[in-house]
mmCIF file of C-alpha atoms in Angstrom:
data_model
loop_
_atom_site.group_PDB
_atom_site.id
_atom_site.type_symbol
_atom_site.label_atom_id
_atom_site.label_comp_id
_atom_site.label_asym_id
_atom_site.label_seq_id
_atom_site.Cartn_x
_atom_site.Cartn_y
_atom_site.Cartn_z
ATOM 1 C CA UNK A 24 1.367 6.656 11.395
ATOM 2 C CA UNK A 25 1.357 2.850 10.912
ATOM 3 C CA UNK A 26 -0.173 1.160 7.681
ATOM 4 C CA UNK A 27 -0.044 -2.149 6.527
ATOM 5 C CA UNK A 28 0.107 -3.893 2.938
ATOM 6 C CA UNK A 29 -0.790 -7.592 2.809
ATOM 7 C CA UNK A 30 0.866 -9.708 0.486
ATOM 8 C CA UNK A 31 -1.880 -12.476 -0.410
ATOM 9 C CA UNK A 32 -2.011 -15.038 -3.088
ATOM 10 C CA UNK A 33 -2.440 -18.576 -3.455
ATOM 11 C CA UNK A 34 0.284 -21.207 -2.049
ATOM 12 C CA UNK A 35 3.554 -21.244 -4.261
ATOM 13 C CA UNK A 36 3.144 -18.014 -6.151
ATOM 14 C CA UNK A 37 6.105 -16.560 -4.592
ATOM 15 C CA UNK A 38 4.555 -14.472 -1.608
ATOM 16 C CA UNK A 39 7.134 -15.388 1.118
ATOM 17 C CA UNK A 40 9.966 -15.285 -1.400
ATOM 18 C CA UNK A 41 9.034 -11.583 -2.182
ATOM 19 C CA UNK A 42 8.712 -10.964 1.474
ATOM 20 C CA UNK A 43 11.898 -12.133 2.343
ATOM 21 C CA UNK A 44 13.403 -9.726 -0.171
ATOM 22 C CA UNK A 45 11.606 -6.780 1.362
ATOM 23 C CA UNK A 46 12.043 -7.595 4.779
ATOM 24 C CA UNK A 47 14.818 -8.744 7.428
ATOM 25 C CA UNK A 48 12.188 -10.944 8.822
ATOM 26 C CA UNK A 49 12.511 -14.522 7.180
ATOM 27 C CA UNK A 50 9.330 -16.134 6.354
ATOM 28 C CA UNK A 51 10.020 -19.852 5.306
ATOM 29 C CA UNK A 52 9.872 -20.087 1.465
ATOM 30 C CA UNK A 53 9.509 -23.708 0.555
ATOM 31 C CA UNK A 54 7.493 -25.721 -2.235
ATOM 32 C CA UNK A 55 4.434 -26.725 -0.254
ATOM 33 C CA UNK A 56 1.097 -25.107 0.847
ATOM 34 C CA UNK A 57 0.502 -23.190 3.979
ATOM 35 C CA UNK A 58 4.200 -22.876 4.481
ATOM 36 C CA UNK A 59 3.662 -19.301 6.212
ATOM 37 C CA UNK A 60 1.311 -20.376 8.901
ATOM 38 C CA UNK A 61 1.267 -17.238 10.679
ATOM 39 C CA UNK A 62 1.102 -13.667 9.223
ATOM 40 C CA UNK A 63 4.799 -12.216 9.116
ATOM 41 C CA UNK A 64 5.239 -8.440 9.667
ATOM 42 C CA UNK A 65 8.259 -6.605 8.349
ATOM 43 C CA UNK A 66 8.735 -2.942 8.509
ATOM 44 C CA UNK A 67 9.877 -1.745 5.352
ATOM 45 C CA UNK A 68 11.916 1.607 4.661
ATOM 46 C CA UNK A 69 10.536 3.618 1.681
ATOM 47 C CA UNK A 70 13.499 4.525 -0.569
ATOM 48 C CA UNK A 71 13.578 8.340 -1.172
ATOM 49 C CA UNK A 72 16.825 9.661 -2.945
ATOM 50 C CA UNK A 73 15.687 13.334 -1.635
ATOM 51 C CA UNK A 74 16.894 12.541 1.874
ATOM 52 C CA UNK A 75 20.166 11.714 0.725
ATOM 53 C CA UNK A 76 20.519 14.782 -1.577
ATOM 54 C CA UNK A 77 19.395 17.051 1.432
ATOM 55 C CA UNK A 78 21.985 15.048 3.576
ATOM 56 C CA UNK A 79 24.587 16.093 1.178
ATOM 57 C CA UNK A 80 23.968 19.836 2.019
ATOM 58 C CA UNK A 81 23.122 19.707 5.524
ATOM 59 C CA UNK A 82 25.370 16.965 6.922
ATOM 60 C CA UNK A 83 22.903 15.655 9.875
ATOM 61 C CA UNK A 84 23.932 13.458 12.528
ATOM 62 C CA UNK A 85 21.150 11.180 11.339
ATOM 63 C CA UNK A 86 18.782 10.425 8.552
ATOM 64 C CA UNK A 87 15.356 8.959 9.426
ATOM 65 C CA UNK A 88 13.231 7.638 6.375
ATOM 66 C CA UNK A 89 9.685 6.864 6.496
ATOM 67 C CA UNK A 90 8.499 3.179 6.330
ATOM 68 C CA UNK A 91 5.404 0.986 5.960
ATOM 69 C CA UNK A 92 4.519 -2.274 7.138
ATOM 70 C CA UNK A 93 4.528 -5.272 4.881
ATOM 71 C CA UNK A 94 2.368 -8.502 5.921
ATOM 72 C CA UNK A 95 2.972 -11.959 4.495
ATOM 73 C CA UNK A 96 -0.300 -13.768 4.913
ATOM 74 C CA UNK A 97 -0.931 -17.513 4.580
ATOM 75 C CA UNK A 98 -1.713 -19.101 1.114
ATOM 76 C CA UNK A 99 -5.521 -19.044 0.229
ATOM 77 C CA UNK A 100 -7.393 -21.833 -1.327
ATOM 78 C CA UNK A 101 -10.908 -22.630 -2.750
ATOM 79 C CA UNK A 102 -13.784 -22.384 0.123
ATOM 80 C CA UNK A 103 -11.665 -20.204 2.227
ATOM 81 C CA UNK A 104 -14.684 -18.144 2.721
ATOM 82 C CA UNK A 105 -16.146 -21.163 4.455
ATOM 83 C CA UNK A 106 -13.252 -22.033 6.295
ATOM 84 C CA UNK A 107 -11.391 -24.290 3.854
ATOM 85 C CA UNK A 108 -7.528 -24.718 4.601
ATOM 86 C CA UNK A 109 -6.592 -21.548 6.739
ATOM 87 C CA UNK A 110 -9.407 -19.429 5.275
ATOM 88 C CA UNK A 111 -10.646 -18.185 8.509
ATOM 89 C CA UNK A 112 -6.982 -17.233 9.620
ATOM 90 C CA UNK A 113 -6.479 -15.687 6.049
ATOM 91 C CA UNK A 114 -9.354 -13.494 6.305
ATOM 92 C CA UNK A 115 -8.927 -12.368 9.772
ATOM 93 C CA UNK A 116 -5.273 -11.268 8.902
ATOM 94 C CA UNK A 117 -6.382 -9.487 5.378
ATOM 95 C CA UNK A 118 -9.088 -7.393 7.142
ATOM 96 C CA UNK A 119 -6.425 -5.837 9.372
ATOM 97 C CA UNK A 120 -4.291 -4.604 6.626
ATOM 98 C CA UNK A 121 -5.006 -1.348 4.576
ATOM 99 C CA UNK A 122 -4.362 -2.273 1.291
ATOM 100 C CA UNK A 123 -3.510 -5.718 -0.686
ATOM 101 C CA UNK A 124 -0.521 -6.880 -2.765
ATOM 102 C CA UNK A 125 -1.916 -9.505 -4.781
ATOM 103 C CA UNK A 126 0.698 -12.096 -6.181
ATOM 104 C CA UNK A 127 -0.013 -14.034 -9.115
ATOM 105 C CA UNK A 128 1.893 -16.818 -10.564
ATOM 106 C CA UNK A 129 3.145 -15.722 -14.142
ATOM 107 C CA UNK A 130 5.850 -18.378 -14.898
ATOM 108 C CA UNK A 131 6.559 -22.059 -15.619
ATOM 109 C CA UNK A 132 8.364 -24.307 -13.576
ATOM 110 C CA UNK A 133 7.929 -28.113 -13.179
ATOM 111 C CA UNK A 134 9.737 -27.881 -10.158
ATOM 112 C CA UNK A 135 7.298 -25.788 -8.448
ATOM 113 C CA UNK A 136 3.686 -27.500 -7.861
ATOM 114 C CA UNK A 137 0.808 -25.212 -8.426
ATOM 115 C CA UNK A 138 -1.946 -25.911 -6.109
ATOM 116 C CA UNK A 139 -4.532 -26.272 -9.081
ATOM 117 C CA UNK A 140 -2.125 -28.307 -11.196
ATOM 118 C CA UNK A 141 -1.347 -25.722 -13.950
ATOM 119 C CA UNK A 142 -0.073 -22.029 -14.506
ATOM 120 C CA UNK A 143 -3.289 -19.648 -14.808
ATOM 121 C CA UNK A 144 -2.867 -16.348 -13.294
ATOM 122 C CA UNK A 145 -6.425 -14.910 -14.324
ATOM 123 C CA UNK A 146 -8.071 -18.012 -12.994
ATOM 124 C CA UNK A 147 -6.040 -17.702 -9.730
ATOM 125 C CA UNK A 148 -7.033 -14.072 -9.401
ATOM 126 C CA UNK A 149 -10.821 -15.028 -9.723
ATOM 127 C CA UNK A 150 -10.291 -17.602 -7.005
ATOM 128 C CA UNK A 151 -9.271 -15.147 -4.762
ATOM 129 C CA UNK A 152 -11.567 -12.463 -5.864
ATOM 130 C CA UNK A 153 -14.556 -14.838 -5.478
ATOM 131 C CA UNK A 154 -13.503 -15.914 -1.820
ATOM 132 C CA UNK A 155 -13.203 -12.475 -0.806
ATOM 133 C CA UNK A 156 -16.521 -11.435 -2.480
ATOM 134 C CA UNK A 157 -18.359 -14.223 -0.705
ATOM 135 C CA UNK A 158 -17.287 -12.929 2.432
ATOM 136 C CA UNK A 159 -17.979 -9.377 1.966
ATOM 137 C CA UNK A 160 -21.491 -10.453 0.560
ATOM 138 C CA UNK A 161 -22.027 -12.232 4.107
ATOM 139 C CA UNK A 162 -20.926 -9.236 6.029
ATOM 140 C CA UNK A 163 -23.283 -7.101 3.729
ATOM 141 C CA UNK A 164 -26.298 -9.170 4.265
ATOM 142 C CA UNK A 165 -25.908 -9.673 7.696
ATOM 143 C CA UNK A 166 -25.645 -5.676 8.103
ATOM 144 C CA UNK A 167 -28.749 -5.427 5.904
ATOM 145 C CA UNK A 168 -30.665 -7.669 8.039
ATOM 146 C CA UNK A 169 -30.306 -5.469 11.088
ATOM 147 C CA UNK A 170 -31.058 -2.129 9.637
ATOM 148 C CA UNK A 171 -33.439 -2.878 7.232
ATOM 149 C CA UNK A 172 -36.463 -2.425 9.622
ATOM 150 C CA UNK A 173 -35.296 0.748 10.805
ATOM 151 C CA UNK A 174 -34.564 2.168 7.399
ATOM 152 C CA UNK A 175 -38.082 1.433 5.930
ATOM 153 C CA UNK A 176 -39.781 2.543 8.656
ATOM 154 C CA UNK A 177 -38.522 6.271 7.579
ATOM 155 C CA UNK A 178 -37.678 7.706 10.840
ATOM 156 C CA UNK A 179 -33.920 6.915 10.844
ATOM 157 C CA UNK A 180 -32.323 8.658 8.297
ATOM 158 C CA UNK A 181 -28.769 7.025 9.159
ATOM 159 C CA UNK A 182 -30.168 3.602 8.887
ATOM 160 C CA UNK A 183 -31.772 4.849 5.444
ATOM 161 C CA UNK A 184 -28.452 5.642 3.982
ATOM 162 C CA UNK A 185 -26.559 2.806 5.464
ATOM 163 C CA UNK A 186 -29.477 0.670 3.852
ATOM 164 C CA UNK A 187 -29.168 2.413 0.419
ATOM 165 C CA UNK A 188 -25.604 1.859 0.283
ATOM 166 C CA UNK A 189 -25.763 -1.806 1.656
ATOM 167 C CA UNK A 190 -28.352 -2.540 -1.106
ATOM 168 C CA UNK A 191 -25.562 -1.234 -3.846
ATOM 169 C CA UNK A 192 -22.744 -3.427 -2.460
ATOM 170 C CA UNK A 193 -24.935 -6.269 -2.268
ATOM 171 C CA UNK A 194 -25.745 -5.745 -6.177
ATOM 172 C CA UNK A 195 -22.109 -5.520 -7.056
ATOM 173 C CA UNK A 196 -20.879 -8.400 -5.037
ATOM 174 C CA UNK A 197 -23.665 -10.658 -6.239
ATOM 175 C CA UNK A 198 -22.778 -9.736 -10.031
ATOM 176 C CA UNK A 199 -19.286 -10.796 -9.136
ATOM 177 C CA UNK A 200 -17.441 -7.554 -9.023
ATOM 178 C CA UNK A 201 -15.694 -6.297 -5.903
ATOM 179 C CA UNK A 202 -16.950 -3.569 -3.595
ATOM 180 C CA UNK A 203 -14.218 -0.939 -4.659
ATOM 181 C CA UNK A 204 -16.150 -0.740 -7.922
ATOM 182 C CA UNK A 205 -18.578 1.827 -5.989
ATOM 183 C CA UNK A 206 -17.301 4.906 -5.128
ATOM 184 C CA UNK A 207 -18.946 6.458 -2.224
ATOM 185 C CA UNK A 208 -20.550 10.012 -3.414
ATOM 186 C CA UNK A 209 -20.593 11.855 -0.166
ATOM 187 C CA UNK A 210 -18.612 11.938 3.144
ATOM 188 C CA UNK A 211 -21.268 10.106 4.953
ATOM 189 C CA UNK A 212 -21.107 7.470 2.380
ATOM 190 C CA UNK A 213 -17.238 7.087 2.542
ATOM 191 C CA UNK A 214 -17.574 6.697 6.554
ATOM 192 C CA UNK A 215 -20.208 4.221 6.493
ATOM 193 C CA UNK A 216 -18.065 2.060 3.620
ATOM 194 C CA UNK A 217 -15.180 2.567 5.866
ATOM 195 C CA UNK A 218 -16.845 1.234 8.776
ATOM 196 C CA UNK A 219 -17.925 -2.057 6.904
ATOM 197 C CA UNK A 220 -14.204 -3.171 6.689
ATOM 198 C CA UNK A 221 -15.015 -4.961 3.196
ATOM 199 C CA UNK A 222 -12.197 -6.911 1.898
ATOM 200 C CA UNK A 223 -12.679 -5.882 -1.650
ATOM 201 C CA UNK A 224 -12.861 -2.176 -0.669
ATOM 202 C CA UNK A 225 -9.269 -2.308 -0.097
ATOM 203 C CA UNK A 226 -6.987 -0.465 -2.764
ATOM 204 C CA UNK A 227 -5.314 -3.333 -4.412
ATOM 205 C CA UNK A 228 -1.883 -3.912 -6.731
ATOM 206 C CA UNK A 229 -1.698 -7.042 -8.856
ATOM 207 C CA UNK A 230 1.967 -8.105 -8.583
ATOM 208 C CA UNK A 231 2.734 -10.481 -11.644
ATOM 209 C CA UNK A 232 5.767 -12.698 -10.520
ATOM 210 C CA UNK A 233 7.578 -13.596 -13.608
ATOM 211 C CA UNK A 234 10.813 -15.503 -14.658
ATOM 212 C CA UNK A 235 14.062 -13.510 -15.296
ATOM 213 C CA UNK A 236 13.685 -13.445 -19.019
ATOM 214 C CA UNK A 237 10.365 -11.530 -18.728
ATOM 215 C CA UNK A 238 11.195 -9.227 -16.221
ATOM 216 C CA UNK A 239 11.787 -6.212 -18.498
ATOM 217 C CA UNK A 240 9.233 -7.401 -21.116
ATOM 218 C CA UNK A 241 6.318 -9.220 -19.907
ATOM 219 C CA UNK A 242 4.849 -12.473 -21.163
ATOM 220 C CA UNK A 243 1.647 -13.706 -22.277
ATOM 221 C CA UNK A 244 0.620 -14.426 -18.663
ATOM 222 C CA UNK A 245 1.347 -10.793 -17.554
ATOM 223 C CA UNK A 246 -0.699 -9.434 -20.808
ATOM 224 C CA UNK A 247 -3.513 -11.892 -19.796
ATOM 225 C CA UNK A 248 -3.533 -10.161 -16.136
ATOM 226 C CA UNK A 249 -3.499 -6.781 -17.634
ATOM 227 C CA UNK A 250 -6.397 -7.373 -19.693
ATOM 228 C CA UNK A 251 -8.522 -9.164 -16.946
ATOM 229 C CA UNK A 252 -7.999 -5.983 -14.549
ATOM 230 C CA UNK A 253 -9.113 -3.415 -17.256
ATOM 231 C CA UNK A 254 -11.844 -1.107 -15.827
ATOM 232 C CA UNK A 255 -10.751 -2.305 -12.043
ATOM 233 C CA UNK A 256 -9.396 0.231 -9.823
ATOM 234 C CA UNK A 257 -6.248 -1.401 -9.432
ATOM 235 C CA UNK A 258 -2.425 -1.364 -10.528
ATOM 236 C CA UNK A 259 -0.350 -3.939 -12.062
ATOM 237 C CA UNK A 260 3.659 -4.357 -11.508
ATOM 238 C CA UNK A 261 5.868 -7.030 -12.755
ATOM 239 C CA UNK A 262 8.542 -8.488 -10.800
ATOM 240 C CA UNK A 263 10.748 -11.710 -10.508
ATOM 241 C CA UNK A 264 10.932 -12.932 -7.180
ATOM 242 C CA UNK A 265 13.566 -15.393 -7.854
ATOM 243 C CA UNK A 266 15.743 -12.643 -9.172
ATOM 244 C CA UNK A 267 15.012 -10.574 -6.445
ATOM 245 C CA UNK A 268 16.174 -13.066 -4.113
ATOM 246 C CA UNK A 269 19.625 -13.195 -5.943
ATOM 247 C CA UNK A 270 19.888 -9.378 -5.771
ATOM 248 C CA UNK A 271 19.421 -9.295 -2.118
ATOM 249 C CA UNK A 272 22.268 -11.797 -1.617
ATOM 250 C CA UNK A 273 24.902 -9.220 -3.432
ATOM 251 C CA UNK A 274 26.659 -7.325 -0.593
ATOM 252 C CA UNK A 275 27.477 -4.206 -2.300
ATOM 253 C CA UNK A 276 25.236 -1.278 -4.018
ATOM 254 C CA UNK A 277 27.695 -1.402 -6.986
ATOM 255 C CA UNK A 278 27.002 -5.450 -7.437
ATOM 256 C CA UNK A 279 23.342 -4.878 -7.528
ATOM 257 C CA UNK A 280 23.458 -2.191 -9.659
ATOM 258 C CA UNK A 281 25.314 -3.993 -12.368
ATOM 259 C CA UNK A 282 23.183 -7.135 -11.924
ATOM 260 C CA UNK A 283 20.096 -4.726 -12.634
ATOM 261 C CA UNK A 284 22.058 -3.172 -15.708
ATOM 262 C CA UNK A 285 22.400 -6.256 -17.196
ATOM 263 C CA UNK A 286 18.587 -7.377 -16.680
ATOM 264 C CA UNK A 287 18.089 -4.071 -18.334
ATOM 265 C CA UNK A 288 16.386 -2.426 -15.448
ATOM 266 C CA UNK A 289 17.143 0.983 -13.702
ATOM 267 C CA UNK A 290 15.903 -0.086 -9.987
ATOM 268 C CA UNK A 291 15.230 -3.460 -8.560
ATOM 269 C CA UNK A 292 11.544 -4.947 -8.341
ATOM 270 C CA UNK A 293 11.680 -4.336 -4.461
ATOM 271 C CA UNK A 294 12.039 -0.594 -4.690
ATOM 272 C CA UNK A 295 9.423 -0.396 -7.483
ATOM 273 C CA UNK A 296 7.062 -2.671 -5.181
ATOM 274 C CA UNK A 297 7.960 -0.378 -1.963
ATOM 275 C CA UNK A 298 7.074 2.729 -3.843
ATOM 276 C CA UNK A 299 3.932 1.238 -5.430
ATOM 277 C CA UNK A 300 2.610 -0.002 -2.144
ATOM 278 C CA UNK A 301 3.237 3.649 -0.655
ATOM 279 C CA UNK A 302 1.180 5.205 -3.497
ATOM 280 C CA UNK A 303 -1.343 2.523 -3.322
ATOM 281 C CA UNK A 304 -2.149 3.688 0.249
ATOM 282 C CA UNK A 305 -2.529 7.507 -1.182
ATOM 283 C CA UNK A 306 0.730 8.240 0.893
ATOM 284 C CA UNK A 307 3.049 10.974 0.566
ATOM 285 C CA UNK A 308 6.177 12.440 2.466
ATOM 286 C CA UNK A 309 6.880 15.805 4.135
ATOM 287 C CA UNK A 310 10.395 16.425 5.453
ATOM 288 C CA UNK A 311 11.954 18.145 8.536
ATOM 289 C CA UNK A 312 15.503 19.005 8.211
ATOM 290 C CA UNK A 313 18.164 20.248 10.325
ATOM 291 C CA UNK A 314 21.655 19.286 11.610
ATOM 292 C CA UNK A 315 20.108 16.830 14.297
ATOM 293 C CA UNK A 316 18.477 15.041 11.576
ATOM 294 C CA UNK A 317 16.541 14.632 8.584
ATOM 295 C CA UNK A 318 13.555 13.235 9.172
ATOM 296 C CA UNK A 319 10.741 11.756 6.594
ATOM 297 C CA UNK A 320 7.087 11.879 7.772
ATOM 298 C CA UNK A 321 3.977 9.928 6.382
ATOM 299 C CA UNK A 322 0.896 11.462 5.824
ATOM 300 C CA UNK A 323 -2.179 10.838 3.583
ATOM 301 C CA UNK A 324 -2.557 12.722 0.491
ATOM 302 C CA UNK A 325 -4.922 15.793 1.244
ATOM 303 C CA UNK A 326 -3.883 16.415 4.732
ATOM 304 C CA UNK A 327 -3.805 19.886 6.047
ATOM 305 C CA UNK A 328 -0.688 21.364 7.999
ATOM 306 C CA UNK A 329 -2.114 21.276 11.366
ATOM 307 C CA UNK A 330 -2.910 17.492 10.905
ATOM 308 C CA UNK A 331 0.435 16.831 9.381
ATOM 309 C CA UNK A 332 1.971 18.739 12.336
ATOM 310 C CA UNK A 333 0.243 16.375 14.508
ATOM 311 C CA UNK A 334 2.168 13.261 13.065
ATOM 312 C CA UNK A 335 4.930 14.623 14.895
ATOM 313 C CA UNK A 336 3.367 15.306 18.106
ATOM 314 C CA UNK A 337 -0.393 15.828 19.214
ATOM 315 C CA UNK A 338 0.937 19.198 20.708
ATOM 316 C CA UNK A 339 2.024 20.580 17.381
ATOM 317 C CA UNK A 340 -1.745 20.221 16.120
ATOM 318 C CA UNK A 341 -3.492 21.346 19.282
ATOM 319 C CA UNK A 342 -1.355 24.693 19.496
ATOM 320 C CA UNK A 343 -0.831 25.157 15.749
ATOM 321 C CA UNK A 344 0.110 28.648 14.704
ATOM 322 C CA UNK A 345 1.664 28.412 11.136
ATOM 323 C CA UNK A 346 3.823 26.152 9.141
ATOM 324 C CA UNK A 347 7.036 27.516 7.224
ATOM 325 C CA UNK A 348 7.305 25.809 4.049
ATOM 326 C CA UNK A 349 10.460 25.083 1.551
ATOM 327 C CA UNK A 350 9.778 23.544 -1.649
ATOM 328 C CA UNK A 351 12.318 20.586 -2.013
ATOM 329 C CA UNK A 352 13.313 21.888 -5.374
ATOM 330 C CA UNK A 353 14.054 25.371 -3.871
ATOM 331 C CA UNK A 354 15.960 24.041 -0.922
ATOM 332 C CA UNK A 355 18.466 21.993 -3.278
ATOM 333 C CA UNK A 356 18.699 25.184 -5.754
ATOM 334 C CA UNK A 357 19.676 27.607 -3.003
ATOM 335 C CA UNK A 358 21.545 25.060 -0.951
ATOM 336 C CA UNK A 359 20.359 26.298 2.607
ATOM 337 C CA UNK A 360 17.486 27.279 4.711
ATOM 338 C CA UNK A 361 19.095 30.851 5.210
ATOM 339 C CA UNK A 362 19.541 31.235 1.278
ATOM 340 C CA UNK A 363 16.061 30.252 0.674
ATOM 341 C CA UNK A 364 14.825 32.781 3.124
ATOM 342 C CA UNK A 365 17.107 35.390 1.483
ATOM 343 C CA UNK A 366 15.352 34.492 -1.954
ATOM 344 C CA UNK A 367 12.002 34.997 -0.650
ATOM 345 C CA UNK A 368 11.265 31.070 -1.106
ATOM 346 C CA UNK A 369 10.016 30.279 2.536
ATOM 347 C CA UNK A 370 6.484 30.316 2.701
ATOM 348 C CA UNK A 371 4.119 31.029 5.646
ATOM 349 C CA UNK A 372 1.347 28.675 5.578
ATOM 350 C CA UNK A 373 -1.776 28.623 7.734
ATOM 351 C CA UNK A 374 -4.146 25.931 8.989
ATOM 352 C CA UNK A 375 -5.809 25.406 5.359
ATOM 353 C CA UNK A 376 -2.905 24.539 3.556
ATOM 354 C CA UNK A 377 -2.933 21.454 1.942
ATOM 355 C CA UNK A 378 0.666 19.729 2.194
ATOM 356 C CA UNK A 379 2.395 18.877 -0.921
ATOM 357 C CA UNK A 380 4.836 15.696 -1.038
ATOM 358 C CA UNK A 381 8.377 16.776 -0.677
ATOM 359 C CA UNK A 382 7.514 19.936 1.312
ATOM 360 C CA UNK A 383 10.359 20.680 3.717
ATOM 361 C CA UNK A 384 8.279 22.144 6.834
ATOM 362 C CA UNK A 385 8.929 24.077 10.015
ATOM 363 C CA UNK A 386 5.753 24.197 12.545
ATOM 364 C CA UNK A 387 5.350 27.127 14.877
ATOM 365 C CA UNK A 388 2.963 26.269 17.737
ATOM 366 C CA UNK A 389 2.097 27.336 21.099
ATOM 367 C CA UNK A 390 0.364 25.032 24.175
#
């Protein structure tokens, strides 16, 4: 399952610095706009301590964690929806992602130029919101023009359903709200909404990039952002990109942990960001475990057993018979699959079973 989060923001807010911390890919991080000309893509391992604890019991030859893709997208400026700056490239790249990580500058530094001359993260947020909303409004009104006649003639129910939903999107976008403020009521509406590929309909995480002294407490800029996104279906995370870059330079785990403890943190901002991005996409993990390997598999929350099996191989879904499921906590408590079986802790689940995060699964199938 290849899913992408796009890192977006105005120039010089810390996008590429964060990307460099997240990935082995090295996007140039310099003090001028459009430093990242092409979208840089990094495959990021999702930290999961459960895999290490299982490995201490099973001693596998290989541990394969799950991952997501992070895309560093060129900085946006006012007028991007009309092609200003790298607007067309920015919008094309963001349209291909599944979720947005919007980086906001929440620190003062006279040595780093702000494209608009002053630090104001709420204004910066509104600039990008406005550009994306304008582009979405263009998309919606273009689609309205195509389906309006069919919808109003009354003979095409699908066109009518599309038209009604498009009018709702048109109304909220014109009022300065994002498309995600509308929650489709039916599966048909969800399908129509998905097929529109609206930029402001993507799940979003606002990432406040602060100075080191504000990383555990936040600051007035962070407070302003949190107030601005109240009522919006979005999360907010505080990270100090400059500090994360320093942590990334440390060679050992012990050095990194000592650095974090001194800063009053339990885990790095990079780890918190990866976990938040995973949750942003409504993703969970099930595990297959044995001596050859412990393997984490990504699935979308709410997935049923046959479809989860199909993530490993399409034959598993096509010939699905049943799933044998051990809860992670039971495996840790009893210490082996055999002990779980003896204790009656292996559940036999059928096609309607909804997979739960951390399930240790073994699929039976016949093709």
